[in-house]
Amino acid sequence: GVFKSIDSGSNWVDSSVGIEGTGVDRLVIDPTTPATLYAGTDFQGVCKSTNAGASWVEVNNGLGGHVPASLEMDPTDPQTLYVGTQGGFFKTSDAGGEWTPVIHGLPGVA
């Protein structure tokens, strides 16, 4: 799950409401809007919170059921995220609204 501390780690609360299963493999925080979080999960794909983890929604449109193995945010554009799965590499330019496969520029791909 996802746990949150607001007192430098002295106390922790579960911030996993809306995330099913136990595997959160990667957590990404929007540096310009820290209340916006993305979690790569083993059961629900990519989940997004816009309220500092109080609730989560799936943002998997275009991922085709692929489970994220990695999740990264473009450091210059927080609307752009990348996810690596066993089924390929995907990109969103609209904060998880729509994911598209990335094939150009990868080694061995024309």
Coordinates of C-alpha atoms in Angstrom, one line a residue:
G1 CA 0.0 0.0 0.0
V2 CA 0.8 3.7 0.3
F3 CA 1.5 5.2 3.7
K4 CA 1.9 9.0 4.5
S5 CA 3.5 10.9 7.2
I6 CA 3.0 14.6 7.9
D7 CA 5.3 14.8 10.9
S8 CA 8.7 13.7 9.5
G9 CA 8.0 10.0 9.9
S10 CA 7.0 9.9 13.6
N11 CA 3.5 8.7 12.6
W12 CA 2.2 7.1 9.5
V13 CA -1.4 6.7 8.1
D14 CA -2.6 4.4 5.3
S15 CA -3.2 6.4 2.1
S16 CA -4.2 3.4 0.0
V17 CA -8.0 4.1 -0.2
G18 CA -9.0 3.0 -3.7
I19 CA -5.9 0.9 -4.4
E20 CA -6.6 -2.8 -4.4
G21 CA -4.0 -5.5 -3.8
T22 CA -0.7 -5.0 -1.9
G23 CA 1.8 -4.2 -4.6
V24 CA 2.7 -0.6 -5.2
D25 CA 5.9 -0.8 -7.2
R26 CA 6.5 2.9 -7.8
L27 CA 5.2 6.2 -6.4
V28 CA 5.7 9.4 -8.4
I29 CA 4.9 12.9 -6.9
D30 CA 4.2 15.9 -9.2
P31 CA 6.9 18.5 -8.1
T32 CA 4.7 21.4 -9.1
T33 CA 1.5 20.1 -7.4
P34 CA 2.7 17.8 -4.6
A35 CA -0.9 16.7 -3.8
T36 CA -0.9 14.9 -7.2
L37 CA 0.5 11.4 -6.9
Y38 CA 0.8 8.4 -9.3
A39 CA 1.2 4.8 -8.2
G40 CA 2.3 1.9 -10.3
T41 CA 0.4 -1.1 -8.9
D42 CA 0.5 -4.8 -9.5
F43 CA -3.3 -5.2 -9.6
Q44 CA -4.9 -2.0 -11.0
G45 CA -2.2 -0.6 -13.3
V46 CA -1.5 3.1 -12.8
C47 CA -3.5 4.9 -10.1
K48 CA -3.7 8.7 -9.6
S49 CA -4.5 10.8 -6.5
T50 CA -5.1 14.5 -6.7
N51 CA -5.7 14.9 -2.9
A52 CA -2.4 13.7 -1.4
G53 CA -3.4 10.1 -1.3
A54 CA -6.8 10.5 0.4
S55 CA -8.4 8.7 -2.6
W56 CA -7.2 7.1 -5.9
V57 CA -8.6 6.5 -9.4
E58 CA -7.2 4.2 -12.2
V59 CA -5.7 6.0 -15.1
N60 CA -5.1 3.2 -17.5
N61 CA -6.8 4.3 -20.8
G62 CA -4.5 2.9 -23.5
L63 CA -2.4 0.6 -21.4
G64 CA -4.5 -2.5 -22.4
G65 CA -4.3 -4.2 -19.1
H66 CA -0.5 -4.2 -19.0
V67 CA 1.0 -4.2 -15.4
P68 CA 3.5 -1.4 -14.8
A69 CA 7.0 -2.5 -13.9
S70 CA 8.3 1.1 -13.9
L71 CA 6.8 4.6 -13.8
E72 CA 8.6 7.9 -14.3
M73 CA 7.6 11.5 -14.7
D74 CA 9.3 13.9 -17.1
P75 CA 11.2 16.3 -14.8
T76 CA 10.5 19.3 -17.1
D77 CA 6.8 18.5 -17.8
P78 CA 4.8 16.8 -15.0
Q79 CA 1.9 16.2 -17.4
T80 CA 4.2 13.7 -19.2
L81 CA 4.7 10.3 -17.6
Y82 CA 6.2 7.0 -18.9
V83 CA 5.4 3.5 -17.9
G84 CA 7.3 0.3 -18.7
T85 CA 5.5 -3.0 -18.8
Q86 CA 6.1 -6.5 -20.0
G87 CA 4.0 -5.6 -22.9
G88 CA 5.9 -2.5 -23.9
F89 CA 6.7 1.1 -23.1
F90 CA 3.9 3.8 -22.9
K91 CA 3.7 7.6 -22.6
T92 CA 1.0 10.0 -21.5
S93 CA 1.2 13.7 -22.2
D94 CA -2.0 14.6 -20.4
A95 CA -1.4 13.4 -16.8
G96 CA -2.7 9.9 -17.4
G97 CA -5.7 10.7 -19.5
E98 CA -4.5 8.6 -22.5
W99 CA -1.5 6.3 -22.7
T100 CA 0.1 5.6 -26.1
P101 CA 2.8 3.0 -27.0
V102 CA 6.3 4.4 -27.6
I103 CA 8.2 2.6 -30.3
H104 CA 10.2 5.3 -32.2
G105 CA 13.6 5.9 -30.9
L106 CA 13.9 2.6 -28.9
P107 CA 17.0 0.5 -29.8
G108 CA 16.2 -2.0 -32.5
V109 CA 13.0 -0.3 -33.5
A110 CA 12.8 1.6 -36.8

